[in-house]
Amino acid sequence: MTRNPAVIDGGLNLVDTYTRMFQLQVRHLPVYSQGHLVGIVSDRDIGHTLGVQGLDAQHTTVESVCTPDPYVCDPDSPLASVVADMSERKIGCAIVMRGGVLQGIFTVVDALEVLLVLLNEEAPAAA
């Protein structure tokens, strides 16, 4: 999990949002409006939206294209449950919150890192 992830204001336009994602080297950003989580945006969401003919990326807000009601879990949620939910929903991240306060973001890459550790633990020792 990435603790204290960057967030984006829902009123920012798509160009500024994509630039921020590129600078931070992230693929997902929680979207906030007036201090409240309103959605999640991925680089893929922005890429698909920018492909819409006639869309003005300078005047389209990230809140208008983000996925509303993102998957949220508690920091104490069992990892297996979170990963199962992400797999079932075919989503790339979970927003980790406690008491309405953002704690982190758990992504597919984080899940792969856990899997790699587990696989390395199971690997036979080299002779």
mmCIF file of N, CA and C in Angstrom:
data_model
loop_
_atom_site.group_PDB
_atom_site.id
_atom_site.type_symbol
_atom_site.label_atom_id
_atom_site.label_comp_id
_atom_site.label_asym_id
_atom_site.label_seq_id
_atom_site.Cartn_x
_atom_site.Cartn_y
_atom_site.Cartn_z
ATOM 1 N N MET A 1 0.843 -1.168 0.000
ATOM 2 C CA MET A 1 0.000 0.000 0.000
ATOM 3 C C MET A 1 0.892 1.236 0.000
ATOM 4 N N THR A 2 0.489 2.204 -0.754
ATOM 5 C CA THR A 2 1.135 3.507 -0.730
ATOM 6 C C THR A 2 0.434 4.352 0.312
ATOM 7 N N ARG A 3 1.174 4.745 1.329
ATOM 8 C CA ARG A 3 0.589 5.567 2.392
ATOM 9 C C ARG A 3 0.521 7.021 1.952
ATOM 10 N N ASN A 4 -0.525 7.712 2.425
ATOM 11 C CA ASN A 4 -0.702 9.131 2.137
ATOM 12 C C ASN A 4 -0.517 9.452 0.650
ATOM 13 N N PRO A 5 -1.306 8.814 -0.216
ATOM 14 C CA PRO A 5 -1.127 9.044 -1.649
ATOM 15 C C PRO A 5 -1.537 10.454 -2.050
ATOM 16 N N ALA A 6 -1.012 10.873 -3.163
ATOM 17 C CA ALA A 6 -1.429 12.148 -3.733
ATOM 18 C C ALA A 6 -2.900 12.048 -4.099
ATOM 19 N N VAL A 7 -3.586 13.159 -4.037
ATOM 20 C CA VAL A 7 -4.984 13.230 -4.451
ATOM 21 C C VAL A 7 -5.112 14.362 -5.458
ATOM 22 N N ILE A 8 -6.250 14.404 -6.119
ATOM 23 C CA ILE A 8 -6.464 15.437 -7.131
ATOM 24 C C ILE A 8 -7.806 16.106 -6.862
ATOM 25 N N ASP A 9 -7.864 17.407 -7.076
ATOM 26 C CA ASP A 9 -9.107 18.149 -6.925
ATOM 27 C C ASP A 9 -9.990 17.901 -8.145
ATOM 28 N N GLY A 10 -11.240 17.586 -7.900
ATOM 29 C CA GLY A 10 -12.167 17.258 -8.977
ATOM 30 C C GLY A 10 -12.361 18.357 -9.999
ATOM 31 N N GLY A 11 -12.035 19.594 -9.637
ATOM 32 C CA GLY A 11 -12.207 20.705 -10.559
ATOM 33 C C GLY A 11 -11.077 20.899 -11.545
ATOM 34 N N LEU A 12 -9.987 20.153 -11.377
ATOM 35 C CA LEU A 12 -8.875 20.287 -12.325
ATOM 36 C C LEU A 12 -9.249 19.709 -13.682
ATOM 37 N N ASN A 13 -8.660 20.263 -14.714
ATOM 38 C CA ASN A 13 -8.956 19.748 -16.056
ATOM 39 C C ASN A 13 -8.120 18.503 -16.340
ATOM 40 N N LEU A 14 -8.443 17.835 -17.428
ATOM 41 C CA LEU A 14 -7.782 16.573 -17.755
ATOM 42 C C LEU A 14 -6.311 16.736 -18.096
ATOM 43 N N VAL A 15 -5.949 17.836 -18.719
ATOM 44 C CA VAL A 15 -4.544 18.057 -19.066
ATOM 45 C C VAL A 15 -3.712 18.187 -17.800
ATOM 46 N N ASP A 16 -4.184 19.002 -16.845
ATOM 47 C CA ASP A 16 -3.449 19.180 -15.596
ATOM 48 C C ASP A 16 -3.407 17.880 -14.793
ATOM 49 N N THR A 17 -4.503 17.131 -14.813
ATOM 50 C CA THR A 17 -4.559 15.860 -14.091
ATOM 51 C C THR A 17 -3.557 14.870 -14.669
ATOM 52 N N TYR A 18 -3.561 14.730 -15.983
ATOM 53 C CA TYR A 18 -2.641 13.785 -16.619
ATOM 54 C C TYR A 18 -1.192 14.200 -16.398
ATOM 55 N N THR A 19 -0.923 15.497 -16.444
ATOM 56 C CA THR A 19 0.429 16.002 -16.190
ATOM 57 C C THR A 19 0.861 15.651 -14.768
ATOM 58 N N ARG A 20 -0.045 15.837 -13.810
ATOM 59 C CA ARG A 20 0.281 15.521 -12.409
ATOM 60 C C ARG A 20 0.559 14.022 -12.247
ATOM 61 N N MET A 21 -0.250 13.193 -12.886
ATOM 62 C CA MET A 21 -0.041 11.747 -12.801
ATOM 63 C C MET A 21 1.320 11.371 -13.385
ATOM 64 N N PHE A 22 1.667 11.979 -14.504
ATOM 65 C CA PHE A 22 2.945 11.705 -15.150
ATOM 66 C C PHE A 22 4.097 12.129 -14.244
ATOM 67 N N GLN A 23 3.992 13.322 -13.655
ATOM 68 C CA GLN A 23 5.052 13.821 -12.772
ATOM 69 C C GLN A 23 5.223 12.927 -11.545
ATOM 70 N N LEU A 24 4.105 12.460 -10.987
ATOM 71 C CA LEU A 24 4.148 11.620 -9.791
ATOM 72 C C LEU A 24 4.430 10.153 -10.111
ATOM 73 N N GLN A 25 4.348 9.812 -11.390
ATOM 74 C CA GLN A 25 4.518 8.434 -11.856
ATOM 75 C C GLN A 25 3.516 7.496 -11.180
ATOM 76 N N VAL A 26 2.239 7.890 -11.229
ATOM 77 C CA VAL A 26 1.163 7.079 -10.675
ATOM 78 C C VAL A 26 0.117 6.829 -11.755
ATOM 79 N N ARG A 27 -0.638 5.759 -11.568
ATOM 80 C CA ARG A 27 -1.691 5.419 -12.525
ATOM 81 C C ARG A 27 -3.086 5.658 -11.979
ATOM 82 N N HIS A 28 -3.193 5.930 -10.674
ATOM 83 C CA HIS A 28 -4.489 6.166 -10.038
ATOM 84 C C HIS A 28 -4.387 7.339 -9.075
ATOM 85 N N LEU A 29 -5.431 8.157 -9.064
ATOM 86 C CA LEU A 29 -5.494 9.247 -8.086
ATOM 87 C C LEU A 29 -6.904 9.324 -7.513
ATOM 88 N N PRO A 30 -7.008 9.358 -6.185
ATOM 89 C CA PRO A 30 -8.309 9.634 -5.587
ATOM 90 C C PRO A 30 -8.726 11.067 -5.955
ATOM 91 N N VAL A 31 -10.005 11.235 -6.261
ATOM 92 C CA VAL A 31 -10.531 12.538 -6.664
ATOM 93 C C VAL A 31 -11.372 13.093 -5.512
ATOM 94 N N TYR A 32 -11.040 14.308 -5.103
ATOM 95 C CA TYR A 32 -11.730 14.961 -3.996
ATOM 96 C C TYR A 32 -12.422 16.226 -4.484
ATOM 97 N N SER A 33 -13.579 16.503 -3.894
ATOM 98 C CA SER A 33 -14.301 17.742 -4.151
ATOM 99 C C SER A 33 -14.828 18.237 -2.813
ATOM 100 N N GLN A 34 -14.511 19.465 -2.491
ATOM 101 C CA GLN A 34 -14.925 20.080 -1.229
ATOM 102 C C GLN A 34 -14.573 19.199 -0.026
ATOM 103 N N GLY A 35 -13.379 18.596 -0.079
ATOM 104 C CA GLY A 35 -12.877 17.806 1.031
ATOM 105 C C GLY A 35 -13.426 16.399 1.138
ATOM 106 N N HIS A 36 -14.210 15.969 0.155
ATOM 107 C CA HIS A 36 -14.811 14.634 0.202
ATOM 108 C C HIS A 36 -14.377 13.807 -1.008
ATOM 109 N N LEU A 37 -14.135 12.523 -0.764
ATOM 110 C CA LEU A 37 -13.803 11.603 -1.842
ATOM 111 C C LEU A 37 -15.013 11.449 -2.753
ATOM 112 N N VAL A 38 -14.824 11.732 -4.037
ATOM 113 C CA VAL A 38 -15.934 11.615 -4.989
ATOM 114 C C VAL A 38 -15.671 10.560 -6.060
ATOM 115 N N GLY A 39 -14.414 10.080 -6.139
ATOM 116 C CA GLY A 39 -14.129 9.084 -7.162
ATOM 117 C C GLY A 39 -12.656 8.750 -7.238
ATOM 118 N N ILE A 40 -12.355 7.971 -8.243
ATOM 119 C CA ILE A 40 -10.972 7.585 -8.535
ATOM 120 C C ILE A 40 -10.779 7.779 -10.038
ATOM 121 N N VAL A 41 -9.620 8.268 -10.421
ATOM 122 C CA VAL A 41 -9.320 8.416 -11.841
ATOM 123 C C VAL A 41 -8.041 7.644 -12.131
ATOM 124 N N SER A 42 -8.028 6.987 -13.268
ATOM 125 C CA SER A 42 -6.836 6.259 -13.698
ATOM 126 C C SER A 42 -6.316 6.889 -14.982
ATOM 127 N N ASP A 43 -5.069 6.602 -15.277
ATOM 128 C CA ASP A 43 -4.508 7.088 -16.539
ATOM 129 C C ASP A 43 -5.295 6.511 -17.714
ATOM 130 N N ARG A 44 -5.825 5.321 -17.526
ATOM 131 C CA ARG A 44 -6.632 4.688 -18.575
ATOM 132 C C ARG A 44 -7.945 5.448 -18.782
ATOM 133 N N ASP A 45 -8.577 5.885 -17.682
ATOM 134 C CA ASP A 45 -9.795 6.698 -17.797
ATOM 135 C C ASP A 45 -9.533 7.940 -18.635
ATOM 136 N N ILE A 46 -8.432 8.594 -18.339
ATOM 137 C CA ILE A 46 -8.116 9.828 -19.059
ATOM 138 C C ILE A 46 -7.807 9.527 -20.520
ATOM 139 N N GLY A 47 -7.050 8.477 -20.769
ATOM 140 C CA GLY A 47 -6.729 8.104 -22.146
ATOM 141 C C GLY A 47 -7.969 7.817 -22.975
ATOM 142 N N HIS A 48 -8.916 7.086 -22.395
ATOM 143 C CA HIS A 48 -10.166 6.793 -23.111
ATOM 144 C C HIS A 48 -10.955 8.064 -23.362
ATOM 145 N N THR A 49 -10.990 8.937 -22.378
ATOM 146 C CA THR A 49 -11.757 10.171 -22.506
ATOM 147 C C THR A 49 -11.141 11.089 -23.555
ATOM 148 N N LEU A 50 -9.817 11.156 -23.584
ATOM 149 C CA LEU A 50 -9.156 12.022 -24.562
ATOM 150 C C LEU A 50 -9.384 11.537 -25.990
ATOM 151 N N GLY A 51 -9.760 10.284 -26.149
ATOM 152 C CA GLY A 51 -10.053 9.740 -27.473
ATOM 153 C C GLY A 51 -11.415 10.143 -28.009
ATOM 154 N N VAL A 52 -12.209 10.806 -27.185
ATOM 155 C CA VAL A 52 -13.547 11.236 -27.621
ATOM 156 C C VAL A 52 -13.397 12.457 -28.523
ATOM 157 N N GLN A 53 -13.873 12.319 -29.730
ATOM 158 C CA GLN A 53 -13.739 13.384 -30.709
ATOM 159 C C GLN A 53 -14.521 14.622 -30.261
ATOM 160 N N GLY A 54 -13.867 15.769 -30.348
ATOM 161 C CA GLY A 54 -14.506 17.029 -30.017
ATOM 162 C C GLY A 54 -14.423 17.406 -28.548
ATOM 163 N N LEU A 55 -13.891 16.539 -27.718
ATOM 164 C CA LEU A 55 -13.786 16.840 -26.291
ATOM 165 C C LEU A 55 -12.666 17.848 -26.060
ATOM 166 N N ASP A 56 -12.919 18.837 -25.243
ATOM 167 C CA ASP A 56 -11.917 19.844 -24.911
ATOM 168 C C ASP A 56 -11.303 19.495 -23.566
ATOM 169 N N ALA A 57 -10.108 18.917 -23.592
ATOM 170 C CA ALA A 57 -9.445 18.441 -22.377
ATOM 171 C C ALA A 57 -9.102 19.576 -21.419
ATOM 172 N N GLN A 58 -8.969 20.787 -21.944
ATOM 173 C CA GLN A 58 -8.667 21.939 -21.083
ATOM 174 C C GLN A 58 -9.895 22.376 -20.276
ATOM 175 N N HIS A 59 -11.083 22.028 -20.761
ATOM 176 C CA HIS A 59 -12.315 22.469 -20.095
ATOM 177 C C HIS A 59 -13.159 21.311 -19.568
ATOM 178 N N THR A 60 -12.585 20.127 -19.540
ATOM 179 C CA THR A 60 -13.276 18.957 -18.987
ATOM 180 C C THR A 60 -12.646 18.644 -17.638
ATOM 181 N N THR A 61 -13.479 18.613 -16.595
ATOM 182 C CA THR A 61 -12.947 18.368 -15.257
ATOM 183 C C THR A 61 -12.729 16.885 -15.014
ATOM 184 N N VAL A 62 -11.786 16.593 -14.145
ATOM 185 C CA VAL A 62 -11.515 15.206 -13.796
ATOM 186 C C VAL A 62 -12.718 14.599 -13.067
ATOM 187 N N GLU A 63 -13.439 15.391 -12.298
ATOM 188 C CA GLU A 63 -14.613 14.866 -11.598
ATOM 189 C C GLU A 63 -15.668 14.359 -12.580
ATOM 190 N N SER A 64 -15.738 14.972 -13.753
ATOM 191 C CA SER A 64 -16.751 14.563 -14.726
ATOM 192 C C SER A 64 -16.414 13.244 -15.414
ATOM 193 N N VAL A 65 -15.160 12.793 -15.312
ATOM 194 C CA VAL A 65 -14.773 11.548 -15.980
ATOM 195 C C VAL A 65 -14.293 10.468 -15.008
ATOM 196 N N CYS A 66 -14.163 10.812 -13.735
ATOM 197 C CA CYS A 66 -13.661 9.818 -12.783
ATOM 198 C C CYS A 66 -14.725 8.761 -12.510
ATOM 199 N N THR A 67 -14.282 7.640 -11.958
ATOM 200 C CA THR A 67 -15.211 6.588 -11.553
ATOM 201 C C THR A 67 -15.746 6.958 -10.175
ATOM 202 N N PRO A 68 -17.072 7.184 -10.084
ATOM 203 C CA PRO A 68 -17.637 7.551 -8.780
ATOM 204 C C PRO A 68 -17.707 6.341 -7.852
ATOM 205 N N ASP A 69 -17.844 6.607 -6.573
ATOM 206 C CA ASP A 69 -17.983 5.548 -5.568
ATOM 207 C C ASP A 69 -16.914 4.474 -5.717
ATOM 208 N N PRO A 70 -15.638 4.846 -5.572
ATOM 209 C CA PRO A 70 -14.564 3.858 -5.724
ATOM 210 C C PRO A 70 -14.617 2.811 -4.621
ATOM 211 N N TYR A 71 -13.956 1.702 -4.865
ATOM 212 C CA TYR A 71 -13.863 0.631 -3.875
ATOM 213 C C TYR A 71 -13.009 1.133 -2.709
ATOM 214 N N VAL A 72 -13.579 1.096 -1.518
ATOM 215 C CA VAL A 72 -12.904 1.565 -0.308
ATOM 216 C C VAL A 72 -12.833 0.417 0.675
ATOM 217 N N CYS A 73 -11.683 0.264 1.315
ATOM 218 C CA CYS A 73 -11.527 -0.749 2.349
ATOM 219 C C CYS A 73 -10.857 -0.132 3.566
ATOM 220 N N ASP A 74 -10.927 -0.828 4.670
ATOM 221 C CA ASP A 74 -10.308 -0.421 5.923
ATOM 222 C C ASP A 74 -8.864 -0.928 5.954
ATOM 223 N N PRO A 75 -7.962 -0.241 6.627
ATOM 224 C CA PRO A 75 -6.584 -0.738 6.704
ATOM 225 C C PRO A 75 -6.476 -2.129 7.333
ATOM 226 N N ASP A 76 -7.456 -2.504 8.136
ATOM 227 C CA ASP A 76 -7.432 -3.817 8.781
ATOM 228 C C ASP A 76 -8.161 -4.900 7.983
ATOM 229 N N SER A 77 -8.648 -4.561 6.798
ATOM 230 C CA SER A 77 -9.330 -5.559 5.969
ATOM 231 C C SER A 77 -8.352 -6.666 5.598
ATOM 232 N N PRO A 78 -8.794 -7.912 5.618
ATOM 233 C CA PRO A 78 -7.898 -9.014 5.220
ATOM 234 C C PRO A 78 -7.447 -8.840 3.767
ATOM 235 N N LEU A 79 -6.165 -9.008 3.547
ATOM 236 C CA LEU A 79 -5.600 -8.840 2.211
ATOM 237 C C LEU A 79 -6.289 -9.738 1.197
ATOM 238 N N ALA A 80 -6.560 -10.982 1.578
ATOM 239 C CA ALA A 80 -7.211 -11.919 0.657
ATOM 240 C C ALA A 80 -8.579 -11.399 0.234
ATOM 241 N N SER A 81 -9.297 -10.780 1.140
ATOM 242 C CA SER A 81 -10.621 -10.241 0.837
ATOM 243 C C SER A 81 -10.531 -9.051 -0.126
ATOM 244 N N VAL A 82 -9.572 -8.180 0.128
ATOM 245 C CA VAL A 82 -9.396 -7.011 -0.742
ATOM 246 C C VAL A 82 -9.002 -7.449 -2.150
ATOM 247 N N VAL A 83 -8.052 -8.369 -2.246
ATOM 248 C CA VAL A 83 -7.597 -8.845 -3.552
ATOM 249 C C VAL A 83 -8.727 -9.571 -4.282
ATOM 250 N N ALA A 84 -9.507 -10.356 -3.559
ATOM 251 C CA ALA A 84 -10.646 -11.057 -4.178
ATOM 252 C C ALA A 84 -11.663 -10.054 -4.706
ATOM 253 N N ASP A 85 -11.955 -9.024 -3.928
ATOM 254 C CA ASP A 85 -12.896 -7.995 -4.380
ATOM 255 C C ASP A 85 -12.371 -7.265 -5.608
ATOM 256 N N MET A 86 -11.085 -6.920 -5.588
ATOM 257 C CA MET A 86 -10.500 -6.224 -6.735
ATOM 258 C C MET A 86 -10.557 -7.098 -7.983
ATOM 259 N N SER A 87 -10.261 -8.380 -7.823
ATOM 260 C CA SER A 87 -10.297 -9.302 -8.952
ATOM 261 C C SER A 87 -11.715 -9.458 -9.491
ATOM 262 N N GLU A 88 -12.653 -9.647 -8.596
ATOM 263 C CA GLU A 88 -14.049 -9.832 -9.002
ATOM 264 C C GLU A 88 -14.583 -8.601 -9.726
ATOM 265 N N ARG A 89 -14.234 -7.423 -9.245
ATOM 266 C CA ARG A 89 -14.723 -6.172 -9.834
ATOM 267 C C ARG A 89 -13.887 -5.726 -11.032
ATOM 268 N N LYS A 90 -12.736 -6.401 -11.219
ATOM 269 C CA LYS A 90 -11.801 -6.048 -12.299
ATOM 270 C C LYS A 90 -11.357 -4.588 -12.191
ATOM 271 N N ILE A 91 -10.883 -4.237 -10.991
ATOM 272 C CA ILE A 91 -10.419 -2.877 -10.746
ATOM 273 C C ILE A 91 -8.941 -2.883 -10.391
ATOM 274 N N GLY A 92 -8.297 -1.766 -10.593
ATOM 275 C CA GLY A 92 -6.859 -1.687 -10.406
ATOM 276 C C GLY A 92 -6.389 -1.179 -9.064
ATOM 277 N N CYS A 93 -7.334 -0.725 -8.219
ATOM 278 C CA CYS A 93 -6.888 -0.231 -6.923
ATOM 279 C C CYS A 93 -8.026 -0.196 -5.918
ATOM 280 N N ALA A 94 -7.629 -0.123 -4.669
ATOM 281 C CA ALA A 94 -8.555 0.049 -3.550
ATOM 282 C C ALA A 94 -8.109 1.275 -2.773
ATOM 283 N N ILE A 95 -9.058 2.109 -2.413
ATOM 284 C CA ILE A 95 -8.780 3.266 -1.570
ATOM 285 C C ILE A 95 -8.850 2.777 -0.127
ATOM 286 N N VAL A 96 -7.823 3.036 0.644
ATOM 287 C CA VAL A 96 -7.771 2.582 2.028
ATOM 288 C C VAL A 96 -8.098 3.769 2.935
ATOM 289 N N MET A 97 -9.211 3.638 3.677
ATOM 290 C CA MET A 97 -9.669 4.734 4.537
ATOM 291 C C MET A 97 -10.050 4.199 5.907
ATOM 292 N N ARG A 98 -9.887 5.054 6.884
ATOM 293 C CA ARG A 98 -10.347 4.735 8.240
ATOM 294 C C ARG A 98 -11.087 5.966 8.754
ATOM 295 N N GLY A 99 -12.353 5.760 9.111
ATOM 296 C CA GLY A 99 -13.145 6.858 9.641
ATOM 297 C C GLY A 99 -13.274 8.026 8.683
ATOM 298 N N GLY A 100 -13.332 7.742 7.393
ATOM 299 C CA GLY A 100 -13.460 8.793 6.392
ATOM 300 C C GLY A 100 -12.167 9.512 6.057
ATOM 301 N N VAL A 101 -11.044 9.051 6.637
ATOM 302 C CA VAL A 101 -9.747 9.681 6.388
ATOM 303 C C VAL A 101 -8.900 8.762 5.508
ATOM 304 N N LEU A 102 -8.394 9.318 4.425
ATOM 305 C CA LEU A 102 -7.554 8.562 3.494
ATOM 306 C C LEU A 102 -6.280 8.109 4.183
ATOM 307 N N GLN A 103 -6.024 6.806 4.136
ATOM 308 C CA GLN A 103 -4.823 6.217 4.722
ATOM 309 C C GLN A 103 -3.824 5.804 3.651
ATOM 310 N N GLY A 104 -4.342 5.375 2.489
ATOM 311 C CA GLY A 104 -3.455 4.911 1.442
ATOM 312 C C GLY A 104 -4.222 4.418 0.239
ATOM 313 N N ILE A 105 -3.476 3.859 -0.688
ATOM 314 C CA ILE A 105 -4.054 3.256 -1.885
ATOM 315 C C ILE A 105 -3.323 1.937 -2.121
ATOM 316 N N PHE A 106 -4.091 0.897 -2.381
ATOM 317 C CA PHE A 106 -3.545 -0.431 -2.634
ATOM 318 C C PHE A 106 -3.839 -0.765 -4.085
ATOM 319 N N THR A 107 -2.777 -1.017 -4.859
ATOM 320 C CA THR A 107 -2.937 -1.240 -6.290
ATOM 321 C C THR A 107 -2.611 -2.677 -6.675
ATOM 322 N N VAL A 108 -2.894 -3.003 -7.907
ATOM 323 C CA VAL A 108 -2.544 -4.316 -8.444
ATOM 324 C C VAL A 108 -1.031 -4.523 -8.349
ATOM 325 N N VAL A 109 -0.258 -3.479 -8.555
ATOM 326 C CA VAL A 109 1.198 -3.596 -8.444
ATOM 327 C C VAL A 109 1.578 -3.980 -7.016
ATOM 328 N N ASP A 110 0.910 -3.404 -6.019
ATOM 329 C CA ASP A 110 1.167 -3.788 -4.626
ATOM 330 C C ASP A 110 0.854 -5.268 -4.417
ATOM 331 N N ALA A 111 -0.260 -5.723 -4.997
ATOM 332 C CA ALA A 111 -0.641 -7.131 -4.871
ATOM 333 C C ALA A 111 0.402 -8.032 -5.529
ATOM 334 N N LEU A 112 0.927 -7.612 -6.670
ATOM 335 C CA LEU A 112 1.966 -8.402 -7.344
ATOM 336 C C LEU A 112 3.244 -8.465 -6.520
ATOM 337 N N GLU A 113 3.560 -7.380 -5.830
ATOM 338 C CA GLU A 113 4.754 -7.388 -4.975
ATOM 339 C C GLU A 113 4.591 -8.388 -3.834
ATOM 340 N N VAL A 114 3.381 -8.466 -3.269
ATOM 341 C CA VAL A 114 3.107 -9.457 -2.219
ATOM 342 C C VAL A 114 3.233 -10.865 -2.795
ATOM 343 N N LEU A 115 2.682 -11.078 -3.976
ATOM 344 C CA LEU A 115 2.769 -12.377 -4.626
ATOM 345 C C LEU A 115 4.223 -12.769 -4.872
ATOM 346 N N LEU A 116 5.031 -11.834 -5.316
ATOM 347 C CA LEU A 116 6.444 -12.115 -5.566
ATOM 348 C C LEU A 116 7.155 -12.553 -4.290
ATOM 349 N N VAL A 117 6.873 -11.893 -3.178
ATOM 350 C CA VAL A 117 7.476 -12.285 -1.897
ATOM 351 C C VAL A 117 7.066 -13.713 -1.555
ATOM 352 N N LEU A 118 5.780 -14.012 -1.716
ATOM 353 C CA LEU A 118 5.293 -15.357 -1.403
ATOM 354 C C LEU A 118 5.922 -16.410 -2.306
ATOM 355 N N LEU A 119 6.050 -16.099 -3.579
ATOM 356 C CA LEU A 119 6.662 -17.050 -4.518
ATOM 357 C C LEU A 119 8.127 -17.279 -4.189
ATOM 358 N N ASN A 120 8.815 -16.226 -3.797
ATOM 359 C CA ASN A 120 10.231 -16.364 -3.439
ATOM 360 C C ASN A 120 10.408 -17.170 -2.157
ATOM 361 N N GLU A 121 9.445 -17.091 -1.252
ATOM 362 C CA GLU A 121 9.504 -17.886 -0.024
ATOM 363 C C GLU A 121 9.315 -19.361 -0.309
ATOM 364 N N GLU A 122 8.541 -19.665 -1.356
ATOM 365 C CA GLU A 122 8.263 -21.056 -1.710
ATOM 366 C C GLU A 122 9.338 -21.666 -2.595
ATOM 367 N N ALA A 123 10.156 -20.819 -3.220
ATOM 368 C CA ALA A 123 11.172 -21.314 -4.149
ATOM 369 C C ALA A 123 12.199 -22.163 -3.413
ATOM 370 N N PRO A 124 12.566 -23.313 -4.007
ATOM 371 C CA PRO A 124 13.589 -24.147 -3.361
ATOM 372 C C PRO A 124 14.936 -23.439 -3.337
ATOM 373 N N ALA A 125 15.684 -23.688 -2.295
ATOM 374 C CA ALA A 125 17.011 -23.088 -2.166
ATOM 375 C C ALA A 125 17.936 -23.647 -3.240
ATOM 376 N N ALA A 126 18.769 -22.776 -3.782
ATOM 377 C CA ALA A 126 19.719 -23.207 -4.811
ATOM 378 C C ALA A 126 20.791 -24.066 -4.181
ATOM 379 N N ALA A 127 21.187 -25.101 -4.892
ATOM 380 C CA ALA A 127 22.209 -26.015 -4.369
ATOM 381 C C ALA A 127 23.596 -25.510 -4.581
#
